[in-house]
Amino acid sequence: MTAAPGLRLEVLPEGQWAETVAQALLERLVANPRLRLCLPTGDTPTPVYARLAVLDRAGRPGAWAQATAVLLDEWVGLPAGDPARCDRRITQDLLDGLAPPPRFIPIEVDGDDPEAAAARHDVAATGLDLGVLGLGMNGHIGFNEPGSRPDDPTRLVRLAVSSRDAATARYGAARTPTAGITIGVARLLEAHEVWLLVTGERKASILRRALREPEGPDCPASYLLRHRRLTVFADEAAAATL
Ligand code: F6R
């Protein structure tokens, strides 16, 4: 067992998981209306985002008005508006459901200098109040693929084959980029607080690797245990072997 004094593990029944994470996020917004957070796309957060839209309609209007949402990662090489783009997906899954939405900072991948876009996004990713992350089947967080290091800044990265395969399965081979830009592990570790969202039996073994074995570049999520305020929101299936 790895010592992790900053870790809070919340294991939730599948039926309560999204509601609990959404309510926890709203609590952060109430405590700090100017919350600056980074957000992932993907299947894991989608039910949380759907719930947030419902709560936004039912609850306090304008809860998100002063907040800033910084996109966690983006593919490089897909045209603006492509349905596979992370900025498009988070707009559909979350931002369009909030009235008004938070200020949104996408990753400007459309110019001809992705390195410069990454450097600009590194500035946007500095000083986050909350980093919200999903967990890749290979242990990635954002597009910090295996081999990433704890001092990595926001940068242009080559995607792991398994990440490309996941994109191909979802969007088709014609739309599978080989590169992306991701907020780096260093910026995530600097955030005031980090949440790792993990659901489903298929993530159980990589979650166990991340939390219960010594940190290492084979599993970038394992570096999150360095954080003093890390909350893992896992459903019972994902946490089954912890
Ligand atoms: C996506 C992202 C990725 C995903 C991870 C898990 O913006 O940052 O790291 O969080 O690949 O994806 P899902 O949730 O689809 O299993």
CSV table of C-alpha atoms and ligand atoms in Angstrom, one decimal, residues 40-45 72-73 86 133-136 140-143 170 202-203, ligand 1:
chain,number,residue,atom,x,y,z
A,40,PRO,CA,-12.1,16.7,-19.2
A,41,THR,CA,-14.3,15.2,-21.9
A,42,GLY,CA,-15.1,11.5,-22.3
A,43,ASP,CA,-17.6,9.0,-21.2
A,44,THR,CA,-16.8,9.2,-17.5
A,45,PRO,CA,-17.8,12.9,-16.8
A,72,LEU,CA,-8.0,19.9,-20.2
A,73,ASP,CA,-6.9,18.6,-23.5
A,86,CYS,CA,-12.9,18.1,-27.2
A,133,LEU,CA,-9.7,14.5,-14.5
A,134,GLY,CA,-10.7,11.2,-16.0
A,135,LEU,CA,-8.5,8.1,-16.0
A,136,GLY,CA,-7.4,6.4,-19.2
A,140,HIS,CA,-3.2,8.6,-18.6
A,141,ILE,CA,-4.6,11.8,-17.2
A,142,GLY,CA,-5.6,14.3,-19.8
A,143,PHE,CA,-3.2,13.3,-22.7
A,170,ARG,CA,-15.6,6.4,-31.1
A,202,ARG,CA,-12.9,-2.0,-16.8
A,203,LYS,CA,-11.0,0.8,-14.9
B,1,F6R,C1,-10.4,13.5,-22.2
B,1,F6R,C2,-9.3,13.1,-21.3
B,1,F6R,C3,-8.9,11.6,-21.1
B,1,F6R,C4,-10.1,10.8,-20.6
B,1,F6R,C5,-9.7,9.4,-20.4
B,1,F6R,C6,-10.9,8.6,-19.9
B,1,F6R,O1,-10.5,14.9,-22.2
B,1,F6R,O2,-8.6,13.9,-20.7
B,1,F6R,O3,-7.8,11.5,-20.3
B,1,F6R,O4,-10.4,11.4,-19.3
B,1,F6R,O5,-9.2,8.8,-21.6
B,1,F6R,O6,-11.9,8.6,-20.9
B,1,F6R,P1,-13.3,8.0,-20.7
B,1,F6R,O7,-13.9,8.9,-19.6
B,1,F6R,O8,-14.0,8.2,-22.0
B,1,F6R,O9,-13.2,6.6,-20.2
